[in-house]
PDB file of C-alpha atoms and ligand atoms in Angstrom:
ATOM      1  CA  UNK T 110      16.545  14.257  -9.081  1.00 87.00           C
ATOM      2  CA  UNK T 111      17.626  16.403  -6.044  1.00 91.00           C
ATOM      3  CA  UNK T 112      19.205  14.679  -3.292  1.00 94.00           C
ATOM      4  CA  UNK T 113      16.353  15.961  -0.872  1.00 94.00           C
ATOM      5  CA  UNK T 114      13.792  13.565  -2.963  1.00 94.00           C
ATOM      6  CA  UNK T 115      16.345  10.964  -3.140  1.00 97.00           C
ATOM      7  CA  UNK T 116      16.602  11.082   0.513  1.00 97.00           C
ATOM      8  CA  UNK T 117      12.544  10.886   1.235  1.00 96.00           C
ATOM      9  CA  UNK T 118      12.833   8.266  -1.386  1.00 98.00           C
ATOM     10  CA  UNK T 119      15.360   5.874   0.620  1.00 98.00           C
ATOM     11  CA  UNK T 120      14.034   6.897   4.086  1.00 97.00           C
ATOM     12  CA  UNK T 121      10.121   5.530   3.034  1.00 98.00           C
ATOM     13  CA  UNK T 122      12.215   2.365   1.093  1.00 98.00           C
ATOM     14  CA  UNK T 123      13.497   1.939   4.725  1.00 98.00           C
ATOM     15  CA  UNK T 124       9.961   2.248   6.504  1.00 98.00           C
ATOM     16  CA  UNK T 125       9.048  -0.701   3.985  1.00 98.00           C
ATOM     17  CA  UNK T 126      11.322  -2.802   5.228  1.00 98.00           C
ATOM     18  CA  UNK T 127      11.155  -1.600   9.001  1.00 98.00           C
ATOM     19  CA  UNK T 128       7.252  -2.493   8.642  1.00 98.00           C
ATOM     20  CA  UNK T 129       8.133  -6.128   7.161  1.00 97.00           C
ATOM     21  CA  UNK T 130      10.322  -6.800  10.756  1.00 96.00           C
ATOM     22  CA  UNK T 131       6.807  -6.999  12.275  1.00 95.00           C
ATOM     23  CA  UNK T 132       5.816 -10.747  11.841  1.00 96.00           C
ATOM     24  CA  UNK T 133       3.032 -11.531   9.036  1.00 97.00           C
ATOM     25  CA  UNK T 134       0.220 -13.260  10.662  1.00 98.00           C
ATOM     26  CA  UNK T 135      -0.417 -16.542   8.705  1.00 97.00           C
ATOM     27  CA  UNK T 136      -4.543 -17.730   7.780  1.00 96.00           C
ATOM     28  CA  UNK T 137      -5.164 -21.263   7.353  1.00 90.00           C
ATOM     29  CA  UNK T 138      -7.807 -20.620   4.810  1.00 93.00           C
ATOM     30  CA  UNK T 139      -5.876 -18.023   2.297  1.00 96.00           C
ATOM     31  CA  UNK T 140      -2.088 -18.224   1.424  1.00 97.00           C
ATOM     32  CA  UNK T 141      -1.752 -14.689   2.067  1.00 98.00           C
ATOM     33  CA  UNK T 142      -0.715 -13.250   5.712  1.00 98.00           C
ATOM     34  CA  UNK T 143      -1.953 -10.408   7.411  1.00 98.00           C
ATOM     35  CA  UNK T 144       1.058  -7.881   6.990  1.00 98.00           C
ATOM     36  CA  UNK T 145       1.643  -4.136   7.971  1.00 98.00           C
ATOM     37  CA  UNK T 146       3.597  -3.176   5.059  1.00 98.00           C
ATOM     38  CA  UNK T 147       0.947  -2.382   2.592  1.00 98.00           C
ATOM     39  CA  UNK T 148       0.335   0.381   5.275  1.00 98.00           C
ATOM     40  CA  UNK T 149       3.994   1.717   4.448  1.00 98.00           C
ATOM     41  CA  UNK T 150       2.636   1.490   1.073  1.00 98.00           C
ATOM     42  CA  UNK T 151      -0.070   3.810   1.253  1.00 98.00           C
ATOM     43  CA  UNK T 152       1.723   6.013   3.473  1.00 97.00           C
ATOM     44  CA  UNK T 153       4.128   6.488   0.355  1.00 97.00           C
ATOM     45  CA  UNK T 154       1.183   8.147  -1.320  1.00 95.00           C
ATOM     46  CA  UNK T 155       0.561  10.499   1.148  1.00 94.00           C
ATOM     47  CA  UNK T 156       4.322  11.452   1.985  1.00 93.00           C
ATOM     48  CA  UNK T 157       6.033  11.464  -1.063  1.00 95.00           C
ATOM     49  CA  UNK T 158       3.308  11.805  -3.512  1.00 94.00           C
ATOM     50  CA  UNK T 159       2.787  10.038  -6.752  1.00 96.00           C
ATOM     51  CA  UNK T 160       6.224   9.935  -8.735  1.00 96.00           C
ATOM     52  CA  UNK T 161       8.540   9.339  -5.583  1.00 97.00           C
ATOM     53  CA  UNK T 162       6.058   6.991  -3.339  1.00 97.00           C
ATOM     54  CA  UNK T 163       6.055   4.841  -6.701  1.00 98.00           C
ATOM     55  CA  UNK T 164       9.539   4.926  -7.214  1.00 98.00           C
ATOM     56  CA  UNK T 165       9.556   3.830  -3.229  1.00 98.00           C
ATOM     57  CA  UNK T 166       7.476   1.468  -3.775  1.00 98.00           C
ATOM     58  CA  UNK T 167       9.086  -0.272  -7.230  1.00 98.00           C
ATOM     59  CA  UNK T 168      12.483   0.026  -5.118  1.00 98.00           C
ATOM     60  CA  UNK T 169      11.396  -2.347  -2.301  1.00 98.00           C
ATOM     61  CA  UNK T 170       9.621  -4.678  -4.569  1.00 98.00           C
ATOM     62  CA  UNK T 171      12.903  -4.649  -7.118  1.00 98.00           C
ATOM     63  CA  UNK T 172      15.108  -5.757  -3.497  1.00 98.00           C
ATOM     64  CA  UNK T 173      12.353  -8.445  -3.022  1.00 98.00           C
ATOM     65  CA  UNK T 174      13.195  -9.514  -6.668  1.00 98.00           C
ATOM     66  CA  UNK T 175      16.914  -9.552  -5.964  1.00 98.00           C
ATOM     67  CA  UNK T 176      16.435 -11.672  -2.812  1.00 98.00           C
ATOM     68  CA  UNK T 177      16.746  -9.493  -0.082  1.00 98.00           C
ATOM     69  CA  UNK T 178      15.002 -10.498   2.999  1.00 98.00           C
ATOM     70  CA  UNK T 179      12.475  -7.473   3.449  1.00 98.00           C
ATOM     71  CA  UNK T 180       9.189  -8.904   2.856  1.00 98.00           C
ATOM     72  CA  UNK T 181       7.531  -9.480   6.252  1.00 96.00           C
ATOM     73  CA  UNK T 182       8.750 -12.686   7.883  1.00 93.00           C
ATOM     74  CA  UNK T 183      12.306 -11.895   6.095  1.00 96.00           C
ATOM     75  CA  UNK T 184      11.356 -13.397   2.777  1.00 96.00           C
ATOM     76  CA  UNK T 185      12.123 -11.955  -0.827  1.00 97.00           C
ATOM     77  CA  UNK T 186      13.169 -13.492  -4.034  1.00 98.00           C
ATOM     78  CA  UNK T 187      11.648 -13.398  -7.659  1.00 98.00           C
ATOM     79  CA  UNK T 188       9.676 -16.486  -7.143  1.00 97.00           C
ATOM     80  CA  UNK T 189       7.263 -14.579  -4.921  1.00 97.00           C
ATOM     81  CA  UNK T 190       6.285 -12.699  -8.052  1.00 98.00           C
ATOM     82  CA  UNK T 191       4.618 -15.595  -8.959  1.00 97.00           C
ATOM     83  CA  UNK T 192       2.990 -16.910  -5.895  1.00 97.00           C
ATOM     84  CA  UNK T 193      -0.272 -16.097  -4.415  1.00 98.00           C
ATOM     85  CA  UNK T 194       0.519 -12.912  -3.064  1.00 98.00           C
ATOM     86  CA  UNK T 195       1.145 -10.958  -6.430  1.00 98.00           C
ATOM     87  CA  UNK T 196      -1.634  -9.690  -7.366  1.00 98.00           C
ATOM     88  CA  UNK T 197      -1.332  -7.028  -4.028  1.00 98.00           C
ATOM     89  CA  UNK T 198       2.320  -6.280  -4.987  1.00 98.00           C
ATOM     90  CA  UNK T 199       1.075  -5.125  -8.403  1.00 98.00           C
ATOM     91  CA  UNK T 200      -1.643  -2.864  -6.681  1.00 98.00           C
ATOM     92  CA  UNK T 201       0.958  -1.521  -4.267  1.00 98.00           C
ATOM     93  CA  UNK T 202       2.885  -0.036  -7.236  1.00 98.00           C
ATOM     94  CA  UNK T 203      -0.490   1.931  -8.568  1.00 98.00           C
ATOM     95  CA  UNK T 204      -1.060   3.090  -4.603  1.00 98.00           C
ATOM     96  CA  UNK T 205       0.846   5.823  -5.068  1.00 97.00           C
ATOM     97  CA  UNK T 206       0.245   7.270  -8.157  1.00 97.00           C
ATOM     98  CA  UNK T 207      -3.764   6.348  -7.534  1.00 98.00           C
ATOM     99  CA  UNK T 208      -4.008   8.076  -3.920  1.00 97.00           C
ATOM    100  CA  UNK T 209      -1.698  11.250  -5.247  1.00 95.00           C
ATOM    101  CA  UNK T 210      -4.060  11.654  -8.383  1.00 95.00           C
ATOM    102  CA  UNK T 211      -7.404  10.849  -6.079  1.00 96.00           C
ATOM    103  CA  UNK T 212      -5.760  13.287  -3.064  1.00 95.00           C
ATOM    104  CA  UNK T 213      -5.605  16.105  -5.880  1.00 93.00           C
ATOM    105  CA  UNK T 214      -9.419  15.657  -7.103  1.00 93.00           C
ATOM    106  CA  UNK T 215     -10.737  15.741  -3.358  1.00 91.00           C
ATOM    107  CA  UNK T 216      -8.926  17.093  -0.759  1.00 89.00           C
ATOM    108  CA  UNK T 217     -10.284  19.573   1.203  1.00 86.00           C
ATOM    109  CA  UNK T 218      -9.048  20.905   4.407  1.00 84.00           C
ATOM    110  CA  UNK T 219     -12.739  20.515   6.305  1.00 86.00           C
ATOM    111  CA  UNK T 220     -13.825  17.112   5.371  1.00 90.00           C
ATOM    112  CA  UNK T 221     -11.012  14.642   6.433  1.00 91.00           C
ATOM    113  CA  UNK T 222     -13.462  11.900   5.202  1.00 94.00           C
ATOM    114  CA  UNK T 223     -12.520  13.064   1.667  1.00 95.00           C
ATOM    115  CA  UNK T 224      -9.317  12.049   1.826  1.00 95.00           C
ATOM    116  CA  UNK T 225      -9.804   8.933   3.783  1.00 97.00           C
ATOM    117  CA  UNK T 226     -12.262   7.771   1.038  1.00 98.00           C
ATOM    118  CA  UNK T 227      -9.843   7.940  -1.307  1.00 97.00           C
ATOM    119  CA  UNK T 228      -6.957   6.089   0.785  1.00 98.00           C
ATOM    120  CA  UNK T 229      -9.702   3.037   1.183  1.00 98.00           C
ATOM    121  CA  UNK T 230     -10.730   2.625  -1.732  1.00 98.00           C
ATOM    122  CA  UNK T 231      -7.080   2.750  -3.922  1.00 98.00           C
ATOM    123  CA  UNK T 232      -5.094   1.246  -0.285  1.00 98.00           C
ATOM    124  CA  UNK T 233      -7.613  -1.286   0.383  1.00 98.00           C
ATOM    125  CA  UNK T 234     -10.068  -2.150  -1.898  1.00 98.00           C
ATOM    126  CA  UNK T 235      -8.546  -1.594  -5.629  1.00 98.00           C
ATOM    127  CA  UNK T 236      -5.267  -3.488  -3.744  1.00 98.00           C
ATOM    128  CA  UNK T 237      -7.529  -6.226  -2.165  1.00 98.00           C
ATOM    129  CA  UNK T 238      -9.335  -6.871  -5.757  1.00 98.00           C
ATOM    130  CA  UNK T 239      -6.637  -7.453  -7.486  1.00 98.00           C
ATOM    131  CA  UNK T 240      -5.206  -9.515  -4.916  1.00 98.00           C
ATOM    132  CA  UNK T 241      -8.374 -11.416  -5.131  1.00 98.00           C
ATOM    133  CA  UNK T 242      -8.151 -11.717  -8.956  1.00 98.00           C
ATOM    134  CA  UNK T 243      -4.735 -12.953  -9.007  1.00 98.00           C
ATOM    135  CA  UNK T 244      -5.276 -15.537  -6.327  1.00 98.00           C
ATOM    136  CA  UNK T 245      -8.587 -17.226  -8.183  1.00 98.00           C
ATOM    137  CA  UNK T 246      -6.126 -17.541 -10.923  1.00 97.00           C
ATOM    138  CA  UNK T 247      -2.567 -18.819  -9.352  1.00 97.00           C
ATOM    139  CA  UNK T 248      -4.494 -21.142  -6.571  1.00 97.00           C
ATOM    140  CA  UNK T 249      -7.481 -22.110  -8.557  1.00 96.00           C
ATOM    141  CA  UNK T 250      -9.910 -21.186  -5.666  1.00 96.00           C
ATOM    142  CA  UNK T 251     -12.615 -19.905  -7.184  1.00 97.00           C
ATOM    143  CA  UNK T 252     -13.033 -16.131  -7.524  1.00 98.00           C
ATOM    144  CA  UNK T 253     -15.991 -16.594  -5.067  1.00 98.00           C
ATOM    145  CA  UNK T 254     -14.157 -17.911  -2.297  1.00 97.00           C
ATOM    146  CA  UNK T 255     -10.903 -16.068  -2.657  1.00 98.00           C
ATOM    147  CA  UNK T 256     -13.063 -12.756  -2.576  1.00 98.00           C
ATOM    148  CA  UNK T 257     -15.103 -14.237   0.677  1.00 98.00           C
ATOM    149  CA  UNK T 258     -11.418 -15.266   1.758  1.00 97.00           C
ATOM    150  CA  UNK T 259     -10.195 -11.243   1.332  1.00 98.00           C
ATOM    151  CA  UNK T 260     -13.381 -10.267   3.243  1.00 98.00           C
ATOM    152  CA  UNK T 261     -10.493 -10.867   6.404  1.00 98.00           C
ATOM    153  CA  UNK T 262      -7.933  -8.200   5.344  1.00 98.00           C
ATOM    154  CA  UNK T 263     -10.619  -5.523   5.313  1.00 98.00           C
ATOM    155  CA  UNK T 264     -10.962  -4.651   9.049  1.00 98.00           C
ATOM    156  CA  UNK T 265      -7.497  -4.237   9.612  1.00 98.00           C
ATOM    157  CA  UNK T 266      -6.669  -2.447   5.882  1.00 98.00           C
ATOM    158  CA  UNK T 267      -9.543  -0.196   6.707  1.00 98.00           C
ATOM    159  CA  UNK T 268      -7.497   0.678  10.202  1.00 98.00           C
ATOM    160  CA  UNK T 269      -4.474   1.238   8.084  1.00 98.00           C
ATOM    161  CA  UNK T 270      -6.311   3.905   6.102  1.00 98.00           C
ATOM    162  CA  UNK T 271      -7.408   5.550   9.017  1.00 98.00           C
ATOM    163  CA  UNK T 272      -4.054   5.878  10.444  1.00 98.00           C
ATOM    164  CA  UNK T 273      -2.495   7.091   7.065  1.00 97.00           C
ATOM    165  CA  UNK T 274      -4.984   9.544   6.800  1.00 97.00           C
ATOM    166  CA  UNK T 275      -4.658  10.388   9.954  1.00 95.00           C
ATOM    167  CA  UNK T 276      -0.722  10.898   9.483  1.00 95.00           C
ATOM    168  CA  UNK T 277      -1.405  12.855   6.727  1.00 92.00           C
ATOM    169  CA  UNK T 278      -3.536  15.469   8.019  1.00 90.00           C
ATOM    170  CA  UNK T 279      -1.381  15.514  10.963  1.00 88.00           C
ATOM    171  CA  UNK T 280       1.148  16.420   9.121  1.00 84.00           C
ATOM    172  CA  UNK T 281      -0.208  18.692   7.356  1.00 66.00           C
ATOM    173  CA  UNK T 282       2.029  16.884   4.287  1.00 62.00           C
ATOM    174  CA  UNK T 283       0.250  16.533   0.855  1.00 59.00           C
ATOM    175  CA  UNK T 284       3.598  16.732  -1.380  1.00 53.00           C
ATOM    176  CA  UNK T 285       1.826  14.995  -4.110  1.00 53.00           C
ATOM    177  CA  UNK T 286      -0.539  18.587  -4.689  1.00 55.00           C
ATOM    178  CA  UNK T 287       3.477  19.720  -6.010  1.00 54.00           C
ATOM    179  CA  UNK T 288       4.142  17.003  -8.205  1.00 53.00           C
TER     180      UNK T 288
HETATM  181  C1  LIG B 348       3.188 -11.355   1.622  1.00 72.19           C
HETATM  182  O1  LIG B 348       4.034 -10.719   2.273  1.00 72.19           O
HETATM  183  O2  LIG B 348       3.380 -12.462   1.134  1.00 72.19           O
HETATM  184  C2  LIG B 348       1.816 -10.795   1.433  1.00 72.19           C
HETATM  185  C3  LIG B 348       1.802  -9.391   1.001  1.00 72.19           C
HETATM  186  C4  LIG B 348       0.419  -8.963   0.602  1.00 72.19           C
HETATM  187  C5  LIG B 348      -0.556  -8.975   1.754  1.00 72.19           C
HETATM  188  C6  LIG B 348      -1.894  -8.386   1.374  1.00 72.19           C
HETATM  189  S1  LIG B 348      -1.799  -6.627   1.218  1.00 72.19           S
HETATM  190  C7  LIG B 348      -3.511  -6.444   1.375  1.00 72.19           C
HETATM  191  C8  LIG B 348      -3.975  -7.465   2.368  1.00 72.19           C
HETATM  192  N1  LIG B 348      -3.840  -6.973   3.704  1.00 72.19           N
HETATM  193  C9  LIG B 348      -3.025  -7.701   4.436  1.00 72.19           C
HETATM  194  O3  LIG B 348      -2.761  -7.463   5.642  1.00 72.19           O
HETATM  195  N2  LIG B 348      -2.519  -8.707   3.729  1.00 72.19           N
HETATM  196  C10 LIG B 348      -2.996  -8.660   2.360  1.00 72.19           C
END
């Protein structure tokens, strides 16, 4: 792999973990916090397309494994893989690959809405539902309530899709049309 990629690669690992500094927000009703990292997540998409956001992506999560501090709040270690948050870390490694492949199908220069449509529905809900899924089963909640529970997230994920595809048009940076 050239060194340029390896370079976007390691600059958007470090935007994951400069995203986790900010504080997660904690819910008394849901185990899961409010966080801004899956934003970093679906930014990956959009910057570094499909192959290399993923391979962003499976880089942070494999330092969470190890132990290394950068999940928001300064957590990390393997245990988290099985805690009630997992089911969103196993949708962040699909955002990529899911909002390259989706970008490719719909963009269109005129109709930012396109591409937004895409970014919600892989970056927010396909993440979100299988959040959902995976918390019914490790808490015992009910799928019911832990979807009613999720119902929080969306506002705010919604605002991170915005801004992403906001960034991207910007930007004027679809990388993921080369891959
Ligand atoms: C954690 O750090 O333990 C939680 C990470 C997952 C948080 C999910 S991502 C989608 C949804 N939106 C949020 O702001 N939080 C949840």
């Amino acid at each position: 792999m050239p060194v340029k990629d390896l370079t976007k690669i390691a600059l958007m690992v470090t935007i994951l973990i400069v995203l986790g500094v900010i504080p997660p927000v904690p819910l008394g009703f849901i185990p899961v916090p409010i966080v801004l990292q899956n934003l970093g997540v679906m930014l990956a998409g959009i910057l570094l397309g499909g192959k290399r956001g993923t391979i962003a992506v499976a880089l942070f999560l494999f330092f969470v494994a190890l132990g290394f501090p950068v999940l928001s709040g300064g957590r990390g270690g393997i245990a988290i893989f099985a805690g009630p948050s997992a089911g969103y870390f196993f949708g962040w490694l699909f955002t990529p690959i899911m909002i390259s492949n989706g970008l490719k199908m719909v963009h269109n220069n005129d109709k930012w809405w396109f591409d937004f449509i895409v970014i919600w529905i892989v970056g927010v809900i396909f993440v979100d539902l299988l959040g959902t899924i995976w918390l019914d089963f490790n808490t015992g909640m009910g799928f019911g309530k832990a979807l009613v529970a999720n119902l929080v997230f969306i506002p705010g994920d919604t605002l991170k899709a915005v801004l992403t595809t906001y960034i991207g048009r910007r930007l004027n940076h679809y990388p993921q049309f080369k891959d």
